[in-house]
Tab-separated table of C-alpha atoms and ligand atoms in Angstrom:
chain	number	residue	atom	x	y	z
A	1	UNK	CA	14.952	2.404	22.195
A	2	UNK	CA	16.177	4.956	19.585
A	3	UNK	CA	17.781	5.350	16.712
A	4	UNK	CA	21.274	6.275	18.290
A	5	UNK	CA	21.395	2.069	19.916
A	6	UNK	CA	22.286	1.250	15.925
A	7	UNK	CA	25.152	3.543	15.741
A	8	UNK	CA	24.184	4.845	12.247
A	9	UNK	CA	26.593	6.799	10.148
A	10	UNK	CA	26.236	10.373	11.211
A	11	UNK	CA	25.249	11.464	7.555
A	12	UNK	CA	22.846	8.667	7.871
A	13	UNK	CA	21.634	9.555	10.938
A	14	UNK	CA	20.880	13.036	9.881
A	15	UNK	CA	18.672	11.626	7.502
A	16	UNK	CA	16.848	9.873	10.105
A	17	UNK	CA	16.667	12.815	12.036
A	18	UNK	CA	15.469	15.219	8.804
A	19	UNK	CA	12.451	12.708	8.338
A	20	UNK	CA	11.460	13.360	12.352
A	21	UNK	CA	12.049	9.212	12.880
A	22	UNK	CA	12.010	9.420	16.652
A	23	UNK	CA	11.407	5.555	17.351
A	24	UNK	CA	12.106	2.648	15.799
A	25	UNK	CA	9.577	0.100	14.385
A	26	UNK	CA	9.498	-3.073	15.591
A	27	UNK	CA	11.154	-4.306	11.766
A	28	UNK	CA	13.253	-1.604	12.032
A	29	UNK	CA	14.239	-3.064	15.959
A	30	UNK	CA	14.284	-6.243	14.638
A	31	UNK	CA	15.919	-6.391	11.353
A	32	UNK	CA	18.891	-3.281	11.193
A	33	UNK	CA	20.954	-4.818	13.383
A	34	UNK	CA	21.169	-8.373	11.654
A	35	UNK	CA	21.468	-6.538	7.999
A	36	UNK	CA	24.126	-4.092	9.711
A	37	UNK	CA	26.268	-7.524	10.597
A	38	UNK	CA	25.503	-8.622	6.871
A	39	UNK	CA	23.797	-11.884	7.590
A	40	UNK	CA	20.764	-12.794	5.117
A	41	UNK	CA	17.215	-11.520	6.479
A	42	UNK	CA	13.870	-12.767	5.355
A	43	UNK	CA	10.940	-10.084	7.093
A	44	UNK	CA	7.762	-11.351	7.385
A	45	UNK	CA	5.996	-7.623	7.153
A	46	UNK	CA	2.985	-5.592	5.618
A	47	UNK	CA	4.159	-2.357	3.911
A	48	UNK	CA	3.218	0.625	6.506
A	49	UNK	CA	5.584	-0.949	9.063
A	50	UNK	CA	8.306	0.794	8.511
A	51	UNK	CA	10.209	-2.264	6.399
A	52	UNK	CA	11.317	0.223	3.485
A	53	UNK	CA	14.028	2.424	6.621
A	54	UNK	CA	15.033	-1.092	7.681
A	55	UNK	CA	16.413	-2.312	4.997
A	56	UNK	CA	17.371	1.652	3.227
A	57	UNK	CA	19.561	2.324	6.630
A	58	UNK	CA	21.694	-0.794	6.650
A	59	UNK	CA	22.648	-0.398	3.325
A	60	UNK	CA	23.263	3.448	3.673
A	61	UNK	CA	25.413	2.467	6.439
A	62	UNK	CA	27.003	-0.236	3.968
A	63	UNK	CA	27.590	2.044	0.842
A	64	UNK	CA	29.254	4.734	2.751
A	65	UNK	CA	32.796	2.864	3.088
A	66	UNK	CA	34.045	1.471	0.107
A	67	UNK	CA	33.920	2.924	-3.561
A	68	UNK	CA	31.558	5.186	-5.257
A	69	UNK	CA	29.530	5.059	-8.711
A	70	UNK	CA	29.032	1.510	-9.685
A	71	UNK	CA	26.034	-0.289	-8.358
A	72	UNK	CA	26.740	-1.854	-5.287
A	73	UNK	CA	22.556	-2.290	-3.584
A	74	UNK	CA	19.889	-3.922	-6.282
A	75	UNK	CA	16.080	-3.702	-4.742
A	76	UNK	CA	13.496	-5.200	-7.071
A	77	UNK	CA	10.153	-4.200	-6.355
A	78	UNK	CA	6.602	-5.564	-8.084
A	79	UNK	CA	5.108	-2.031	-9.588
A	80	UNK	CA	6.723	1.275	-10.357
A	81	UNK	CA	4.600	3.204	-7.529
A	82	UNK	CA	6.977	1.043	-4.886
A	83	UNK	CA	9.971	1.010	-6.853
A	84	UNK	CA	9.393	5.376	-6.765
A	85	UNK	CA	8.958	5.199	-3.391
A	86	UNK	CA	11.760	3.772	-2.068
A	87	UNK	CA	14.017	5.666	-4.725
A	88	UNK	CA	12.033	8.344	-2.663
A	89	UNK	CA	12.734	7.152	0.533
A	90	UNK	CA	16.769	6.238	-0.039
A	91	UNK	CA	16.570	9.678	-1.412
A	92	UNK	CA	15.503	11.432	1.811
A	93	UNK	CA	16.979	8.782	4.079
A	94	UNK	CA	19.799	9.942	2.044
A	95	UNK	CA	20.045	13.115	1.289
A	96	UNK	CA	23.343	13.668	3.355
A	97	UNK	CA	25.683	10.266	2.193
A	98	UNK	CA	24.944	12.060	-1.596
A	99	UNK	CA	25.317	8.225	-2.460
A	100	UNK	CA	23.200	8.198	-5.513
A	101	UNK	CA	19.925	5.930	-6.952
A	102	UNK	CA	17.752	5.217	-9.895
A	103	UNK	CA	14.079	3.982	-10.531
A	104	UNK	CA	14.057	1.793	-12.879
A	105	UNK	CA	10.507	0.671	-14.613
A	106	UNK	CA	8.765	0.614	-17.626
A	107	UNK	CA	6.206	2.558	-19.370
A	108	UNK	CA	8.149	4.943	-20.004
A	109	UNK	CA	11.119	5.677	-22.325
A	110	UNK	CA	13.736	3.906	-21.741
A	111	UNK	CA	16.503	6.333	-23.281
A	112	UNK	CA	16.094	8.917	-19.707
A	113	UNK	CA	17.115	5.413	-17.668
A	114	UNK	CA	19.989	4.553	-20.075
A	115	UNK	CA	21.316	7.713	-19.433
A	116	UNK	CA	20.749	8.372	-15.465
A	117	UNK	CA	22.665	4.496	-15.248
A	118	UNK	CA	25.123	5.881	-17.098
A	119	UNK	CA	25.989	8.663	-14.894
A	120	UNK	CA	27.024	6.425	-12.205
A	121	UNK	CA	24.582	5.297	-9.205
A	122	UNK	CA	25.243	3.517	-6.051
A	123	UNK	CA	21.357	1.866	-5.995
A	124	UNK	CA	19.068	0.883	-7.798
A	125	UNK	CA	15.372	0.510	-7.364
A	126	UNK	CA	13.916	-1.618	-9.948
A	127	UNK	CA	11.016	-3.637	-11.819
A	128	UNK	CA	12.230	-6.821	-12.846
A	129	UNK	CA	10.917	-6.548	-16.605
A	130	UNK	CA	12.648	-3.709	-17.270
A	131	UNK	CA	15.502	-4.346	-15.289
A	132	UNK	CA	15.962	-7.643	-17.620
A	133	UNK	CA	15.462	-5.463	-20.599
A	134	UNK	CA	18.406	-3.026	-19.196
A	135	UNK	CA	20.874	-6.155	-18.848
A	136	UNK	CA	19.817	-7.801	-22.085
A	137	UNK	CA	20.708	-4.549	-23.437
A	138	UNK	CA	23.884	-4.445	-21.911
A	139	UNK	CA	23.066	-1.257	-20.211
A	140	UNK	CA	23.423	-1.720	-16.615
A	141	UNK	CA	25.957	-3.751	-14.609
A	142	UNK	CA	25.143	-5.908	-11.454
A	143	UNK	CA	28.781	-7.596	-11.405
A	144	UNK	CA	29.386	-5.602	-7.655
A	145	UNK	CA	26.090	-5.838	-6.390
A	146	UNK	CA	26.571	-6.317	-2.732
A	147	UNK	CA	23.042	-6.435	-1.472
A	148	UNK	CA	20.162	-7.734	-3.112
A	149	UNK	CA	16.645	-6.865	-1.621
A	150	UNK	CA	13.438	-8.770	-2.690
A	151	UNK	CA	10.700	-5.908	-1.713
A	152	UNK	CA	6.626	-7.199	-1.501
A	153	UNK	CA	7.958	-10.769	-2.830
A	154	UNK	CA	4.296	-12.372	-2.299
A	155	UNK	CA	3.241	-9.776	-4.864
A	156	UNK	CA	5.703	-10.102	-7.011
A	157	UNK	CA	4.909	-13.998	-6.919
A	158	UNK	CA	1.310	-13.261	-7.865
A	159	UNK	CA	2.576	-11.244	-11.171
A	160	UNK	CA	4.232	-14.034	-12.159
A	161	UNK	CA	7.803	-12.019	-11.806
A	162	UNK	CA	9.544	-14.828	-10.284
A	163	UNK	CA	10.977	-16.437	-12.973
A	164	UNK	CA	12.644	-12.886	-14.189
A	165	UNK	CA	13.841	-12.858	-10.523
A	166	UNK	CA	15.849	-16.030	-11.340
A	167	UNK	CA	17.114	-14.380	-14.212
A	168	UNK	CA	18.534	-11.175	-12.760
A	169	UNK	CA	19.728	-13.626	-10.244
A	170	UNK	CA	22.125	-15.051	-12.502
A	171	UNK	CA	23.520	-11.598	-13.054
A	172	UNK	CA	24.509	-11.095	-9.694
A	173	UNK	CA	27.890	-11.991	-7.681
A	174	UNK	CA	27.026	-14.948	-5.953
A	175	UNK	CA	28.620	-13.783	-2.835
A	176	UNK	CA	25.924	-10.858	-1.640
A	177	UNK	CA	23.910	-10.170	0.969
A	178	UNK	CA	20.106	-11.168	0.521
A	179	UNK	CA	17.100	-9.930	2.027
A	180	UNK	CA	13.716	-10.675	1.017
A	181	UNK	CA	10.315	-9.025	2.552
A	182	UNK	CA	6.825	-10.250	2.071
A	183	UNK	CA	3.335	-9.957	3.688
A	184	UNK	CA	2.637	-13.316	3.759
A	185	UNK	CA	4.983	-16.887	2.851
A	186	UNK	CA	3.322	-19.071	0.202
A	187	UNK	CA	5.104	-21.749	-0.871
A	188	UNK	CA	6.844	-20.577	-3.859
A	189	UNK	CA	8.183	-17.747	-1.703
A	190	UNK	CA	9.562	-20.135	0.617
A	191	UNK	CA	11.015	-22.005	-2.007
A	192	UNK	CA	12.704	-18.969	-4.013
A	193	UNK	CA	13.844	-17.721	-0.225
A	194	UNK	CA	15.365	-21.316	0.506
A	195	UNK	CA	17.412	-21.100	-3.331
A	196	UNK	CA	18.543	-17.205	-2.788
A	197	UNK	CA	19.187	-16.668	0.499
A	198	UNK	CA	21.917	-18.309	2.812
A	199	UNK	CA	21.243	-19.098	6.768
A	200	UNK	CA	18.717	-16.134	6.986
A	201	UNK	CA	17.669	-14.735	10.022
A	202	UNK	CA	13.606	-14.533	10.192
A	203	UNK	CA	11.593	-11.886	11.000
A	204	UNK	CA	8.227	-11.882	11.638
A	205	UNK	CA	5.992	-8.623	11.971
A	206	UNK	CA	2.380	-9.876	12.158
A	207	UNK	CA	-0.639	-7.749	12.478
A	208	UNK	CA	1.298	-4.757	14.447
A	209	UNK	CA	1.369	-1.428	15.127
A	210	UNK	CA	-0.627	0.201	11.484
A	211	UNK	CA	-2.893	-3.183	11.705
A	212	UNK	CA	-4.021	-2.258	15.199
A	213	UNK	CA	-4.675	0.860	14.543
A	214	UNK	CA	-6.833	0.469	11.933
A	215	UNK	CA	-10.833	0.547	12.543
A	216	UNK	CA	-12.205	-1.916	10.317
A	217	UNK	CA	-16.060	-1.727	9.442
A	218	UNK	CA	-18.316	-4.099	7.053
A	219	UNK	CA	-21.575	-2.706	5.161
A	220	UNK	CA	-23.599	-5.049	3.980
A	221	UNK	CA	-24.930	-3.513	0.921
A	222	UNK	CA	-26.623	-4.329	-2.438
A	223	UNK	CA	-24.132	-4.191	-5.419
A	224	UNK	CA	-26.314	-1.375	-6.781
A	225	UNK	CA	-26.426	1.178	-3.399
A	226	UNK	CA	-22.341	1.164	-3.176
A	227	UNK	CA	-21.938	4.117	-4.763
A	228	UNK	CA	-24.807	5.414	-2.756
A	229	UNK	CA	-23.626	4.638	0.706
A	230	UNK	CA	-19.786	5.663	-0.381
A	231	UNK	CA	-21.369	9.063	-1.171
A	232	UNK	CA	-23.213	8.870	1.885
A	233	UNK	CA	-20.105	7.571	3.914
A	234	UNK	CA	-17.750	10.802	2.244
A	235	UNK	CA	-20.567	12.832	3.000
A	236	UNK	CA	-20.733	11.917	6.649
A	237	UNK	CA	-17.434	11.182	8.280
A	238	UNK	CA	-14.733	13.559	8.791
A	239	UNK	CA	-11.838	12.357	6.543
A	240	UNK	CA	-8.131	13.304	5.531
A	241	UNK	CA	-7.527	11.451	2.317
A	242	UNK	CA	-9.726	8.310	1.015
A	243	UNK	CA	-8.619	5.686	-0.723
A	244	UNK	CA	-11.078	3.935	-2.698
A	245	UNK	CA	-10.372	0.375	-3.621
A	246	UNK	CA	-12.322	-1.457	-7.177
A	247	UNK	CA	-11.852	-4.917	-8.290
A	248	UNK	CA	-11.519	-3.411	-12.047
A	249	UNK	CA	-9.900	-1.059	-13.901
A	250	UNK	CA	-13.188	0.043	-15.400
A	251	UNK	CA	-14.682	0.298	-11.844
A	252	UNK	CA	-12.343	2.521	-11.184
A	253	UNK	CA	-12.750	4.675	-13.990
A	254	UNK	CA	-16.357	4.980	-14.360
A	255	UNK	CA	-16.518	5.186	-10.071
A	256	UNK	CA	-14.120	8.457	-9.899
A	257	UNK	CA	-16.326	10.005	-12.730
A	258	UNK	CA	-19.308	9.670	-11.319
A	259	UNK	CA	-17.781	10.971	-7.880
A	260	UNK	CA	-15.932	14.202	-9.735
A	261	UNK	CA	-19.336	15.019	-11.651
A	262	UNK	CA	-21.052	15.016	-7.767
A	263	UNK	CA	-18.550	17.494	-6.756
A	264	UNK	CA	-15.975	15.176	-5.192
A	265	UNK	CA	-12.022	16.062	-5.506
A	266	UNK	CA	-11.089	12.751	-7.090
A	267	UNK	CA	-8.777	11.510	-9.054
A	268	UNK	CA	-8.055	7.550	-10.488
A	269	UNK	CA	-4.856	5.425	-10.560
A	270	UNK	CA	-5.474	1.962	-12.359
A	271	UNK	CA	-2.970	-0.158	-14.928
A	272	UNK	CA	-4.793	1.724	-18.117
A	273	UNK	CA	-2.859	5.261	-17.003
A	274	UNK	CA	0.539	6.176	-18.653
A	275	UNK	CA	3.230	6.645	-16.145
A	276	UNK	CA	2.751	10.072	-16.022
A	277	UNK	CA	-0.607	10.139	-15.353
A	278	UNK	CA	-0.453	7.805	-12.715
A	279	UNK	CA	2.037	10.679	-11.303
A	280	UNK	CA	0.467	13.258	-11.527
A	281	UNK	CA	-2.324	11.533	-9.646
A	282	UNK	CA	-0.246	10.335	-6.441
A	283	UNK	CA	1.329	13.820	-6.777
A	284	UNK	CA	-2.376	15.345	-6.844
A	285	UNK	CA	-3.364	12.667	-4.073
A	286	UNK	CA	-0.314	13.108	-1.823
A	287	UNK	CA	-0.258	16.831	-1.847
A	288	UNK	CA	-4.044	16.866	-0.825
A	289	UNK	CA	-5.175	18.446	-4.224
A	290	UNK	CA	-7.937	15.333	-4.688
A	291	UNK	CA	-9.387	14.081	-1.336
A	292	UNK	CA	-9.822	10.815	-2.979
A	293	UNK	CA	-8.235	8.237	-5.112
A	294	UNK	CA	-10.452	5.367	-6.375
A	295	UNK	CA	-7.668	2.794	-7.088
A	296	UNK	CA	-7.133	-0.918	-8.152
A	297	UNK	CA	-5.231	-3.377	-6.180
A	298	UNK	CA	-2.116	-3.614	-8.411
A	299	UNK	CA	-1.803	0.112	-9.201
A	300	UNK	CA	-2.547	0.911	-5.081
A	301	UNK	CA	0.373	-1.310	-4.025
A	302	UNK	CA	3.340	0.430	-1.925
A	303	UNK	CA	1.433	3.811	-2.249
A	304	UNK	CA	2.751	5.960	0.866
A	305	UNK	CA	0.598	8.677	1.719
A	306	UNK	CA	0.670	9.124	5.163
A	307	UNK	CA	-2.647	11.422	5.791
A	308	UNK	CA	-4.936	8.452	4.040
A	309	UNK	CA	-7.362	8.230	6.964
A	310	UNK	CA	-9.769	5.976	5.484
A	311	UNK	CA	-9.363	3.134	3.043
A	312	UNK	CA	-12.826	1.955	1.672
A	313	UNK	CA	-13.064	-1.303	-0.670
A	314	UNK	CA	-15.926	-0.474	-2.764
A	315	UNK	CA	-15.105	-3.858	-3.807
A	316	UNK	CA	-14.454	-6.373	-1.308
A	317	UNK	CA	-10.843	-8.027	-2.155
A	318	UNK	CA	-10.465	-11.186	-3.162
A	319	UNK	CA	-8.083	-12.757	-0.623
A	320	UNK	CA	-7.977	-12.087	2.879
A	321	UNK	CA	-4.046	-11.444	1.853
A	322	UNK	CA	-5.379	-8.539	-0.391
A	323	UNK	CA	-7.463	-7.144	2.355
A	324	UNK	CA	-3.909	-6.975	4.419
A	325	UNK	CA	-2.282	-4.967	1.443
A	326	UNK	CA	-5.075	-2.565	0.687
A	327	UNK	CA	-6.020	-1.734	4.285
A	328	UNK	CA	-2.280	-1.545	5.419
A	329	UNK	CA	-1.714	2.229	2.947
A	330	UNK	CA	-3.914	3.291	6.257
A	331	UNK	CA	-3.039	3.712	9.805
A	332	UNK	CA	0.084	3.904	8.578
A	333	UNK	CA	3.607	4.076	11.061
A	334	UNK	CA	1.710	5.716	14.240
A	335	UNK	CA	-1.382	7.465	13.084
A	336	UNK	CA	-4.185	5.559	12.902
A	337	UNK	CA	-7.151	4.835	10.105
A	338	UNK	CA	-10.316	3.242	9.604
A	339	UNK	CA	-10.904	0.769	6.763
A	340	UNK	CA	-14.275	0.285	5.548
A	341	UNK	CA	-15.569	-2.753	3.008
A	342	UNK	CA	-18.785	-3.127	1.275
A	343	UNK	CA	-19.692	-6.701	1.453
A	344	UNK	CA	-22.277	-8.017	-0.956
A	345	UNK	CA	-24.490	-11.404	-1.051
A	346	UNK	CA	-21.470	-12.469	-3.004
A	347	UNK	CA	-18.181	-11.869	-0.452
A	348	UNK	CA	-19.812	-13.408	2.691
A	349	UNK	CA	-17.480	-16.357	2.443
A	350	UNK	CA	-14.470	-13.949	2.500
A	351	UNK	CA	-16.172	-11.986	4.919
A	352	UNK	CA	-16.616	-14.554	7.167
A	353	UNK	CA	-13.045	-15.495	7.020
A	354	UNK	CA	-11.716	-12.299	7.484
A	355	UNK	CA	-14.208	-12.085	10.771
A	356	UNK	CA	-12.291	-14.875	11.976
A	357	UNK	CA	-8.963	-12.983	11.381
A	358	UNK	CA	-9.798	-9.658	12.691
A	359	UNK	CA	-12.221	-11.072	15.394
A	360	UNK	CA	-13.426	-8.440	17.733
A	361	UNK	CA	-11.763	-5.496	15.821
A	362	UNK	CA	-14.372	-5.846	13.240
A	363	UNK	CA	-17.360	-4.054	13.929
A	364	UNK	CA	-20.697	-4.286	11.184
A	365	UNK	CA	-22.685	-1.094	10.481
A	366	UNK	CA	-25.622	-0.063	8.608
A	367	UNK	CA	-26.675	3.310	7.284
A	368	UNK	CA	-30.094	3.834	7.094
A	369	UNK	CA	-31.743	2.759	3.599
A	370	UNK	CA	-28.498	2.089	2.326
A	371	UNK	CA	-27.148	-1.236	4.007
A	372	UNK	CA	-28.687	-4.229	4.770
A	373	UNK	CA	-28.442	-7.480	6.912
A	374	UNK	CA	-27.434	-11.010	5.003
A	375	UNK	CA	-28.791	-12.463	3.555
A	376	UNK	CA	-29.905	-10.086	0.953
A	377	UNK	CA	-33.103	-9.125	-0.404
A	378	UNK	CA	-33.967	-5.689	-1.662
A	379	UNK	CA	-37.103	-4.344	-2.373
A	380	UNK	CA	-37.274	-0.788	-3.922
A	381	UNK	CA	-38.542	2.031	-2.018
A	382	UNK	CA	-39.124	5.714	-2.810
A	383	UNK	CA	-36.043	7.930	-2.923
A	384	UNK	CA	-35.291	9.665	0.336
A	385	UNK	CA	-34.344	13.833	0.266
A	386	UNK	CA	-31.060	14.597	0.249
A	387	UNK	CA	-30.282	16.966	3.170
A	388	UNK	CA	-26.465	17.678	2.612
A	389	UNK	CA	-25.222	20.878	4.013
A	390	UNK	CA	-21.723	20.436	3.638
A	391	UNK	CA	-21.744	22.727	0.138
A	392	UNK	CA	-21.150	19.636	-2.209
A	393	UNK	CA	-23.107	19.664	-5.473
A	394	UNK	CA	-26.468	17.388	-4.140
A	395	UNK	CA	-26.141	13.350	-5.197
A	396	UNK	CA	-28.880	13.114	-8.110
A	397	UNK	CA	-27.368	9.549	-8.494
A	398	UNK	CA	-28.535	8.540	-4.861
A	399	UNK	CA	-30.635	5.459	-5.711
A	400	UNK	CA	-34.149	4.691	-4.202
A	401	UNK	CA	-33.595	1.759	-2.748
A	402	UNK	CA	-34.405	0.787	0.521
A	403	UNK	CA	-33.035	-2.459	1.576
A	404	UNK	CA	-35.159	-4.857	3.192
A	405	UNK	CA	-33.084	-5.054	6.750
A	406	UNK	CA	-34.367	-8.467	8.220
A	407	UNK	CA	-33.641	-6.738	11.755
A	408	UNK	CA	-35.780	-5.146	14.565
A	409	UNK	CA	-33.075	-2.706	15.210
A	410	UNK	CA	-33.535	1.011	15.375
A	411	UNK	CA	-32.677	2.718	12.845
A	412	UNK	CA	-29.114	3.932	13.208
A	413	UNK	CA	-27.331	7.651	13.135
A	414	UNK	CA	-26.254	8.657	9.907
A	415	UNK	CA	-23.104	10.569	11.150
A	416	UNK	CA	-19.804	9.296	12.299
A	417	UNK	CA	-18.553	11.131	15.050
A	418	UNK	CA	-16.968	8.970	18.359
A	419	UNK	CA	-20.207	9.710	20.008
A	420	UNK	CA	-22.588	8.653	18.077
A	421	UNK	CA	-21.475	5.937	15.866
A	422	UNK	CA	-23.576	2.849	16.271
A	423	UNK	CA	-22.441	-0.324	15.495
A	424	UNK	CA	-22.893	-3.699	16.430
A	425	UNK	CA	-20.589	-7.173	16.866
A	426	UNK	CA	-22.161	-9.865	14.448
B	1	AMP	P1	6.862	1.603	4.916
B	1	AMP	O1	6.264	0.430	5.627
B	1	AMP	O2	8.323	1.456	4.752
B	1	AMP	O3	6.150	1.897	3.634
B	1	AMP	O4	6.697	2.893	5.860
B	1	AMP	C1	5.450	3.420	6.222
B	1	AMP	C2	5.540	4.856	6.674
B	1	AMP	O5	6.138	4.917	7.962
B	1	AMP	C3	6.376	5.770	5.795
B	1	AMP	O6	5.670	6.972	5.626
B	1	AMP	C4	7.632	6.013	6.582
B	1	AMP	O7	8.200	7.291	6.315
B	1	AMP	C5	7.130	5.947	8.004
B	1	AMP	N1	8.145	5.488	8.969
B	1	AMP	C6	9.071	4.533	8.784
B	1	AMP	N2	9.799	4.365	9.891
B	1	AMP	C7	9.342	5.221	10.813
B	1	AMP	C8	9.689	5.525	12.163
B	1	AMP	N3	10.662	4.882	12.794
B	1	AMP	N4	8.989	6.480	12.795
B	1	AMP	C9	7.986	7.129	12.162
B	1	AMP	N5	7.594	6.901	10.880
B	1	AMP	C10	8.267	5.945	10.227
């Protein structure tokens, strides 16, 4: 099916059209036509399915009858990154309806958003803290929202944003349309969904499309070879852009300085950054300027760069749920990506569980010297020579270590290609 079955707008449509959307994903199959009728919607979907167009076209469509320059669509969003992007995206989606939006967030001042609400927009994308600071202020008015959209409301739930969600709730016309979009359902979710939204219609977009088409590979590594097998993992494998994934801040400071002082285009986004910092690095990121972005979970979520080929977790997650959000900025609408994790003596319960999720799609592999089998013992070794050819400043860090593999298996190829990757089911 295409895009023409919806009957979109044709200043919508040439939106559509201008971002080369030939297809649409199964949310985008599933959801446009209930939200185009105005009933209620709750999507059950990862980001990287597409879920941002299903819910921006409907209420393009909406917005173009009916009056201009008061806020008619509200989408709250859990970090700035997302709440940019789909400013972004309603911007290109867009472009032709010259219906206008805002990003709202904080961090920065707030004066530039005081002003850019007063010069009349149609949408607005928005953090709930500073949202709530704009309507405490009296700065922004929600009194004609029409459509209310709940964007990554598991994450949101997990920043503790959902009492400010009842809050702006109050603000709004209690006659709206509601939709609400999360990876997964805990309970509060479903509770919050049950209070906000009336006879919804329920979508449910499990692992799909991005998720299979994401590779996903386990190292079993010491914690103190990681940065030694990522270096030999960049070195190795023929990459777009690489997203690193630490469990801390600090991590993933210290982790993209060590990589930029081995010769690595890198570049860091974590919650210590001021806003434009953190801009300048997705700029930097998206435009291909840095090869690689060593990122925490929170500051990682909603990014959209398409060409991220590979996302590695340095750090294994700590949920199976988080696993879903960090590997899901790969393989992204149709291209496909592999998603590494370096599991330690300390994630094999999470590994094991997400085994059980991904089943066969998981594959384990071991680089010689650098990974090992579980359990894990580790017994130094002398330091191997680094033959690199690929022009990069040579790896003083690399560690001697060899690991003691409890395994009879040969020793496997050190390069990545289709033909001669080795790996093995565990
Ligand atoms: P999202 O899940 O909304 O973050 O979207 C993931 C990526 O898929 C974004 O880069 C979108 O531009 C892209 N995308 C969304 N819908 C389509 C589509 N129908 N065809 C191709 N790419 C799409």
């Amino acid at each position: 099916m295409s895009f023409e079955k919806f009957e979109l707008h044709a200043k919508v449509f040439a939106g559509v059209q201008e971002l080369g959307y030939i297809r649409p994903t199964p949310i985008q199959l599933e959801s446009i036509p209930p939200i185009m009728e105005g009933r209620d919607v709750m999507g059950i979907a990862q980001t990287g399915t597409g879920k941002t167009a299903a819910f921006v076209l409907p209420i393009l469509q909406r917005l173009m009858q009916g009056s201009r320059g008061h806020v008619r669509a509200l989408i709250i969003a859990p970090t700035r990154e997302l709440s940019e992007q789909t400013h972004k995206a309603i911007g290109q989606l867009g472009r032709r309806t010259e219906l206008r939006s805002a990003s709202i967030y904080g961090g920065v001042s707030i004066q530039g958003q005081i002003k850019k609400l007063r010069d009349k927009v149609d949408i607005i994308t928005a953090c709930p803290g500073r949202l709530l600071d704009h309507i405490n202020r009296g700065t922004v008015d929600l009194s004609k929202i029409e459509v209310l959209v709940l964007d990554e409301a598991d994450h949101m739930f997990d920043m503790g944003f959902l009492p400010d969600i009842r809050r702006i709730v109050k603000h709004l016309p209690a006659k709206r349309q509601t939709l609400l979009f999360s990876a997964t359902m805990p309970d509060d979710i479903r509770v919050l969904a049950n209070d906000l939204l009336q006879n919804p219609v329920n979508i449910k977009i499990g692992f799909t499309a991005p998720v299979e088409s994401v590779t996903h590979r386990f190292y079993p590594v010491q914690m103190e070879s990681k940065t030694a097998l990522l270096k030999d993992i960049l070195d190795k494998t023929e990459t777009e852009s690489v997203l690193v994934f630490t469990r801390t801040k600090s991590r993933a400071k210290s982790l993209a300085r060590q990589l930029d002082s081995s010769g690595y285009k890198v570049t860091s986004l974590h919650g210590n950054l001021t806003q434009p910092k953190r801009q300048q690095a997705l700029d930097g990121f998206r435009d291909g300027r840095y090869e690689i972005m060593v990122a925490t979970d929170i500051a990682a979520r909603g990014i959209d760069v398409t060409r991220i080929s590979h996302v590695i977790n340095y750090d294994m997650p700590s949920t199976a749920d988080a696993y879903t959000h960090r590997i899901g900025r790969t393989g992204r609408a149709s291209k496909t990506g592999d998603a590494f994790t370096f599991v330690t003596g300390q994630d094999v319960v999470l590994a094991h569980s997400l085994k059980k999720v991904l089943g066969e799609k998981l594959q384990y592999h071991s680089v010689d010297g650098l990974t090992i089998t579980m359990p894990l013992t580790a017994t130094p070794a002398p330091a191997r020579r680094n033959n690199n050819s690929n022009g990069r400043k040579p790896d003083k860090s690399r560690r001697p270590f060899t690991l003691s593999a409890k395994t009879n298996r040969k020793p496997v190829q050190r390069s990545f290609t289709s033909e001669n990757r080795q790996s093995w089911a565990h």
